[in-house]
């Protein structure tokens, strides 16, 4: 079952259901697939970016990363079964990977983030098989040699799950362009999760996460980078949801 929020179809599973489905798919390792984690920012981008929208439509799973999507779904009278936060998913899948013997690869993040996240996770889970990390340089997507090097490293490492922290929509577009060639069972875009796990970027207190105020905390911590996304983006997203509830929303 899916829930439609402003033209974006979101799979209505619990967090545990999503972990189980991803793990099962990774263990079978037959058909390469990818997972997307929509939030309000993604929904806005999808309104005007047809390529991004097509990538979303072909995803193995689309799971609600943002609390704003849960509120919107409830407002639209099509409630979701709960939030599937990308960072929580990254951490839980890493824990499950130990029990299931799955190998993971970390691609992206700011310099040093993937390696720092690796150290943090392996300190928690000594038997976790992180078979590679790579932080591509700025503008790598237009550098054929760097793109080939990334693919070569990932294919040589042969992970079961590939975590990609490049930010949206870059991470989803890169995954879509490469997931079939790479042959990784599950690729997953997780934004700044490497930085959050490694404590390079502070995460909101639990009470703020619970009340859907993580966006406000991030805005306070990184105002220069995020003010436009939240101060301008949130009202735009809310207006789209209201239009859908009133019955005159139309996808661009």
mmCIF file of C-alpha atoms in Angstrom:
data_model
loop_
_atom_site.group_PDB
_atom_site.id
_atom_site.type_symbol
_atom_site.label_atom_id
_atom_site.label_comp_id
_atom_site.label_asym_id
_atom_site.label_seq_id
_atom_site.Cartn_x
_atom_site.Cartn_y
_atom_site.Cartn_z
ATOM 1 C CA UNK A 1 0.000 0.000 0.000
ATOM 2 C CA UNK A 2 1.217 3.512 -0.815
ATOM 3 C CA UNK A 3 0.213 6.967 0.348
ATOM 4 C CA UNK A 4 0.204 9.842 -2.153
ATOM 5 C CA UNK A 5 1.563 13.159 -0.899
ATOM 6 C CA UNK A 6 1.712 15.857 -3.574
ATOM 7 C CA UNK A 7 2.274 13.325 -6.340
ATOM 8 C CA UNK A 8 4.858 11.290 -4.429
ATOM 9 C CA UNK A 9 3.922 7.683 -3.670
ATOM 10 C CA UNK A 10 5.258 6.627 -0.276
ATOM 11 C CA UNK A 11 5.326 3.014 0.895
ATOM 12 C CA UNK A 12 3.286 2.613 4.061
ATOM 13 C CA UNK A 13 5.451 0.285 6.168
ATOM 14 C CA UNK A 14 6.682 0.440 9.733
ATOM 15 C CA UNK A 15 10.368 1.044 10.421
ATOM 16 C CA UNK A 16 10.864 -2.641 11.284
ATOM 17 C CA UNK A 17 9.087 -3.717 8.087
ATOM 18 C CA UNK A 18 11.428 -1.555 6.005
ATOM 19 C CA UNK A 19 14.530 -2.967 7.720
ATOM 20 C CA UNK A 20 13.270 -6.488 7.090
ATOM 21 C CA UNK A 21 12.463 -5.863 3.419
ATOM 22 C CA UNK A 22 15.840 -4.261 2.728
ATOM 23 C CA UNK A 23 17.690 -7.006 4.587
ATOM 24 C CA UNK A 24 15.839 -9.766 2.744
ATOM 25 C CA UNK A 25 16.538 -8.141 -0.610
ATOM 26 C CA UNK A 26 20.222 -7.681 0.245
ATOM 27 C CA UNK A 27 20.553 -11.317 1.280
ATOM 28 C CA UNK A 28 18.951 -12.607 -1.915
ATOM 29 C CA UNK A 29 21.275 -10.419 -3.967
ATOM 30 C CA UNK A 30 19.538 -11.142 -7.257
ATOM 31 C CA UNK A 31 18.235 -7.874 -8.700
ATOM 32 C CA UNK A 32 20.030 -4.578 -7.928
ATOM 33 C CA UNK A 33 17.596 -2.062 -6.438
ATOM 34 C CA UNK A 34 17.599 1.240 -4.595
ATOM 35 C CA UNK A 35 15.675 2.937 -1.801
ATOM 36 C CA UNK A 36 14.666 6.603 -1.583
ATOM 37 C CA UNK A 37 13.854 8.504 1.610
ATOM 38 C CA UNK A 38 11.453 11.369 0.838
ATOM 39 C CA UNK A 39 11.083 14.433 3.018
ATOM 40 C CA UNK A 40 9.483 17.845 2.415
ATOM 41 C CA UNK A 41 12.507 19.094 0.471
ATOM 42 C CA UNK A 42 12.386 16.070 -1.830
ATOM 43 C CA UNK A 43 8.676 16.567 -2.450
ATOM 44 C CA UNK A 44 9.310 20.166 -3.537
ATOM 45 C CA UNK A 45 12.172 19.128 -5.833
ATOM 46 C CA UNK A 46 10.021 16.419 -7.382
ATOM 47 C CA UNK A 47 7.435 19.005 -8.422
ATOM 48 C CA UNK A 48 9.811 20.598 -10.933
ATOM 49 C CA UNK A 49 12.382 17.891 -11.713
ATOM 50 C CA UNK A 50 10.946 15.245 -14.024
ATOM 51 C CA UNK A 51 14.131 13.150 -14.000
ATOM 52 C CA UNK A 52 14.162 13.050 -10.199
ATOM 53 C CA UNK A 53 10.471 12.094 -10.237
ATOM 54 C CA UNK A 54 11.140 9.220 -12.641
ATOM 55 C CA UNK A 55 13.911 7.925 -10.379
ATOM 56 C CA UNK A 56 11.520 7.955 -7.440
ATOM 57 C CA UNK A 57 8.885 6.044 -9.372
ATOM 58 C CA UNK A 58 11.340 3.213 -10.116
ATOM 59 C CA UNK A 59 12.643 2.815 -6.561
ATOM 60 C CA UNK A 60 12.366 -0.477 -4.684
ATOM 61 C CA UNK A 61 11.060 1.432 -1.654
ATOM 62 C CA UNK A 62 10.143 5.059 -0.909
ATOM 63 C CA UNK A 63 10.027 5.543 2.855
ATOM 64 C CA UNK A 64 9.035 8.674 4.842
ATOM 65 C CA UNK A 65 12.154 10.267 6.291
ATOM 66 C CA UNK A 66 10.540 13.523 7.389
ATOM 67 C CA UNK A 67 8.050 14.014 10.232
ATOM 68 C CA UNK A 68 6.351 16.606 8.020
ATOM 69 C CA UNK A 69 5.254 13.753 5.757
ATOM 70 C CA UNK A 70 3.608 11.967 8.675
ATOM 71 C CA UNK A 71 1.728 15.118 9.639
ATOM 72 C CA UNK A 72 0.736 15.705 6.008
ATOM 73 C CA UNK A 73 -0.489 12.142 5.543
ATOM 74 C CA UNK A 74 -2.632 12.459 8.656
ATOM 75 C CA UNK A 75 -3.982 15.818 7.472
ATOM 76 C CA UNK A 76 -4.851 14.186 4.135
ATOM 77 C CA UNK A 77 -6.648 11.374 6.028
ATOM 78 C CA UNK A 78 -4.248 8.718 4.704
ATOM 79 C CA UNK A 79 -1.994 8.156 7.739
ATOM 80 C CA UNK A 80 1.424 6.535 7.502
ATOM 81 C CA UNK A 81 2.664 3.796 9.837
ATOM 82 C CA UNK A 82 5.548 5.862 11.185
ATOM 83 C CA UNK A 83 8.741 7.661 10.287
ATOM 84 C CA UNK A 84 11.662 5.844 8.664
ATOM 85 C CA UNK A 85 14.478 8.249 9.415
ATOM 86 C CA UNK A 86 17.503 7.820 7.153
ATOM 87 C CA UNK A 87 20.083 8.012 9.942
ATOM 88 C CA UNK A 88 18.178 5.547 12.124
ATOM 89 C CA UNK A 89 17.866 3.255 9.113
ATOM 90 C CA UNK A 90 21.609 3.496 8.442
ATOM 91 C CA UNK A 91 22.419 2.556 12.030
ATOM 92 C CA UNK A 92 19.883 -0.264 12.277
ATOM 93 C CA UNK A 93 20.845 -1.826 8.944
ATOM 94 C CA UNK A 94 24.484 -1.725 10.053
ATOM 95 C CA UNK A 95 23.541 -3.619 13.211
ATOM 96 C CA UNK A 96 21.497 -6.158 11.259
ATOM 97 C CA UNK A 97 24.339 -6.564 8.747
ATOM 98 C CA UNK A 98 26.497 -7.998 11.523
ATOM 99 C CA UNK A 99 23.925 -10.650 12.400
ATOM 100 C CA UNK A 100 23.255 -11.519 8.764
ATOM 101 C CA UNK A 101 26.852 -11.399 7.545
ATOM 102 C CA UNK A 102 26.165 -8.606 5.063
ATOM 103 C CA UNK A 103 28.882 -6.317 3.696
ATOM 104 C CA UNK A 104 28.421 -2.546 3.417
ATOM 105 C CA UNK A 105 30.155 0.314 1.604
ATOM 106 C CA UNK A 106 30.020 4.012 2.540
ATOM 107 C CA UNK A 107 30.189 6.555 -0.299
ATOM 108 C CA UNK A 108 30.066 10.328 0.112
ATOM 109 C CA UNK A 109 29.843 12.726 3.018
ATOM 110 C CA UNK A 110 32.173 15.626 3.698
ATOM 111 C CA UNK A 111 35.917 14.808 3.885
ATOM 112 C CA UNK A 112 36.577 12.278 6.623
ATOM 113 C CA UNK A 113 32.911 11.631 7.416
ATOM 114 C CA UNK A 114 32.638 8.141 5.939
ATOM 115 C CA UNK A 115 35.839 6.979 7.652
ATOM 116 C CA UNK A 116 34.716 8.499 10.950
ATOM 117 C CA UNK A 117 31.316 6.833 10.657
ATOM 118 C CA UNK A 118 33.072 3.546 9.904
ATOM 119 C CA UNK A 119 35.134 3.808 13.088
ATOM 120 C CA UNK A 120 32.069 4.673 15.167
ATOM 121 C CA UNK A 121 29.988 1.807 13.805
ATOM 122 C CA UNK A 122 32.781 -0.763 14.060
ATOM 123 C CA UNK A 123 33.394 0.295 17.658
ATOM 124 C CA UNK A 124 29.754 -0.565 18.348
ATOM 125 C CA UNK A 125 29.744 -3.651 16.132
ATOM 126 C CA UNK A 126 33.287 -5.119 15.942
ATOM 127 C CA UNK A 127 32.258 -7.728 13.357
ATOM 128 C CA UNK A 128 30.614 -5.254 10.991
ATOM 129 C CA UNK A 129 32.048 -5.715 7.491
ATOM 130 C CA UNK A 130 32.507 -2.227 6.071
ATOM 131 C CA UNK A 131 34.356 -3.231 2.924
ATOM 132 C CA UNK A 132 35.115 0.273 1.707
ATOM 133 C CA UNK A 133 34.633 4.025 2.063
ATOM 134 C CA UNK A 134 35.138 6.790 -0.452
ATOM 135 C CA UNK A 135 34.724 10.562 -0.349
ATOM 136 C CA UNK A 136 34.548 11.875 -3.919
ATOM 137 C CA UNK A 137 35.831 15.409 -4.635
ATOM 138 C CA UNK A 138 33.524 18.331 -5.308
ATOM 139 C CA UNK A 139 32.187 18.179 -8.868
ATOM 140 C CA UNK A 140 33.065 14.510 -9.276
ATOM 141 C CA UNK A 141 29.889 13.879 -11.271
ATOM 142 C CA UNK A 142 31.465 15.652 -14.248
ATOM 143 C CA UNK A 143 34.825 13.862 -13.927
ATOM 144 C CA UNK A 144 34.812 10.606 -15.973
ATOM 145 C CA UNK A 145 38.009 9.266 -14.377
ATOM 146 C CA UNK A 146 36.689 9.788 -10.848
ATOM 147 C CA UNK A 147 33.345 8.207 -11.750
ATOM 148 C CA UNK A 148 35.120 5.178 -13.182
ATOM 149 C CA UNK A 149 37.323 4.929 -10.096
ATOM 150 C CA UNK A 150 34.312 4.984 -7.772
ATOM 151 C CA UNK A 151 32.583 2.230 -9.701
ATOM 152 C CA UNK A 152 35.746 0.148 -9.799
ATOM 153 C CA UNK A 153 36.209 0.386 -6.029
ATOM 154 C CA UNK A 154 32.614 -0.553 -5.290
ATOM 155 C CA UNK A 155 32.542 -3.478 -7.707
ATOM 156 C CA UNK A 156 35.822 -4.813 -6.310
ATOM 157 C CA UNK A 157 34.475 -4.595 -2.745
ATOM 158 C CA UNK A 158 31.180 -6.295 -3.737
ATOM 159 C CA UNK A 159 29.016 -4.932 -0.897
ATOM 160 C CA UNK A 160 25.486 -6.125 -0.209
ATOM 161 C CA UNK A 161 24.337 -2.637 0.823
ATOM 162 C CA UNK A 162 25.685 0.663 -0.503
ATOM 163 C CA UNK A 163 25.027 3.766 1.621
ATOM 164 C CA UNK A 164 25.346 7.011 -0.350
ATOM 165 C CA UNK A 165 25.628 10.369 1.396
ATOM 166 C CA UNK A 166 25.753 12.978 -1.355
ATOM 167 C CA UNK A 167 22.604 14.960 -0.599
ATOM 168 C CA UNK A 168 19.443 15.056 -2.684
ATOM 169 C CA UNK A 169 18.902 14.915 -5.572
ATOM 170 C CA UNK A 170 22.583 14.235 -6.410
ATOM 171 C CA UNK A 171 22.719 10.961 -4.477
ATOM 172 C CA UNK A 172 19.538 9.579 -6.037
ATOM 173 C CA UNK A 173 20.608 10.579 -9.540
ATOM 174 C CA UNK A 174 24.047 9.024 -9.097
ATOM 175 C CA UNK A 175 22.521 5.824 -7.707
ATOM 176 C CA UNK A 176 20.081 5.579 -10.610
ATOM 177 C CA UNK A 177 22.820 6.101 -13.189
ATOM 178 C CA UNK A 178 25.052 3.421 -11.674
ATOM 179 C CA UNK A 179 23.111 0.858 -9.628
ATOM 180 C CA UNK A 180 22.633 -1.657 -12.420
ATOM 181 C CA UNK A 181 26.293 -1.582 -13.453
ATOM 182 C CA UNK A 182 27.448 -1.885 -9.840
ATOM 183 C CA UNK A 183 25.217 -4.870 -9.143
ATOM 184 C CA UNK A 184 24.843 -4.016 -5.441
ATOM 185 C CA UNK A 185 21.598 -5.594 -4.154
ATOM 186 C CA UNK A 186 20.476 -2.440 -2.294
ATOM 187 C CA UNK A 187 21.682 1.159 -2.656
ATOM 188 C CA UNK A 188 20.337 3.760 -0.266
ATOM 189 C CA UNK A 189 20.697 7.557 -0.206
ATOM 190 C CA UNK A 190 21.075 8.843 3.362
ATOM 191 C CA UNK A 191 22.110 12.521 3.146
ATOM 192 C CA UNK A 192 24.216 13.711 6.105
ATOM 193 C CA UNK A 193 23.938 10.467 8.083
ATOM 194 C CA UNK A 194 27.692 9.787 8.040
ATOM 195 C CA UNK A 195 28.294 13.153 9.713
ATOM 196 C CA UNK A 196 25.531 12.571 12.256
ATOM 197 C CA UNK A 197 26.733 9.092 13.220
ATOM 198 C CA UNK A 198 30.315 10.358 13.514
ATOM 199 C CA UNK A 199 29.200 13.384 15.591
ATOM 200 C CA UNK A 200 30.642 15.763 13.014
ATOM 201 C CA UNK A 201 27.192 17.344 12.885
ATOM 202 C CA UNK A 202 25.156 17.424 16.070
ATOM 203 C CA UNK A 203 21.795 15.680 15.979
ATOM 204 C CA UNK A 204 18.699 17.133 17.603
ATOM 205 C CA UNK A 205 17.775 15.954 21.108
ATOM 206 C CA UNK A 206 15.311 13.073 21.198
ATOM 207 C CA UNK A 207 12.462 15.288 22.386
ATOM 208 C CA UNK A 208 12.895 17.534 19.333
ATOM 209 C CA UNK A 209 12.991 14.502 17.046
ATOM 210 C CA UNK A 210 9.806 13.182 18.670
ATOM 211 C CA UNK A 211 7.965 16.469 18.185
ATOM 212 C CA UNK A 212 9.102 16.941 14.610
ATOM 213 C CA UNK A 213 11.473 19.819 15.384
ATOM 214 C CA UNK A 214 14.669 18.267 14.071
ATOM 215 C CA UNK A 215 14.510 20.674 11.134
ATOM 216 C CA UNK A 216 14.556 23.642 13.554
ATOM 217 C CA UNK A 217 17.564 22.254 15.390
ATOM 218 C CA UNK A 218 19.468 21.747 12.136
ATOM 219 C CA UNK A 219 18.564 25.268 11.059
ATOM 220 C CA UNK A 220 20.013 26.639 14.316
ATOM 221 C CA UNK A 221 23.188 24.545 13.952
ATOM 222 C CA UNK A 222 23.761 25.271 10.225
ATOM 223 C CA UNK A 223 21.802 28.462 9.407
ATOM 224 C CA UNK A 224 23.850 29.569 6.381
ATOM 225 C CA UNK A 225 23.474 26.231 4.631
ATOM 226 C CA UNK A 226 19.874 25.443 5.543
ATOM 227 C CA UNK A 227 17.916 28.680 5.955
ATOM 228 C CA UNK A 228 16.586 28.690 2.400
ATOM 229 C CA UNK A 229 15.514 25.043 2.589
ATOM 230 C CA UNK A 230 13.477 25.467 5.753
ATOM 231 C CA UNK A 231 12.434 29.124 5.938
ATOM 232 C CA UNK A 232 11.290 29.212 2.329
ATOM 233 C CA UNK A 233 10.707 25.529 1.628
ATOM 234 C CA UNK A 234 8.485 24.561 4.547
ATOM 235 C CA UNK A 235 5.702 27.067 3.742
ATOM 236 C CA UNK A 236 5.779 26.001 0.083
ATOM 237 C CA UNK A 237 5.407 22.368 1.085
ATOM 238 C CA UNK A 238 2.547 23.169 3.454
ATOM 239 C CA UNK A 239 0.722 25.031 0.705
ATOM 240 C CA UNK A 240 1.021 22.070 -1.662
ATOM 241 C CA UNK A 241 -0.474 19.770 0.989
ATOM 242 C CA UNK A 242 -3.335 22.184 1.660
ATOM 243 C CA UNK A 243 -4.077 22.350 -2.073
ATOM 244 C CA UNK A 244 -4.157 18.552 -2.218
ATOM 245 C CA UNK A 245 -6.591 18.433 0.720
ATOM 246 C CA UNK A 246 -8.817 21.026 -0.984
ATOM 247 C CA UNK A 247 -8.725 19.063 -4.231
ATOM 248 C CA UNK A 248 -7.011 21.516 -6.555
ATOM 249 C CA UNK A 249 -3.407 20.326 -6.381
ATOM 250 C CA UNK A 250 -1.848 19.572 -9.773
ATOM 251 C CA UNK A 251 1.603 18.078 -10.344
ATOM 252 C CA UNK A 252 3.760 20.365 -12.470
#
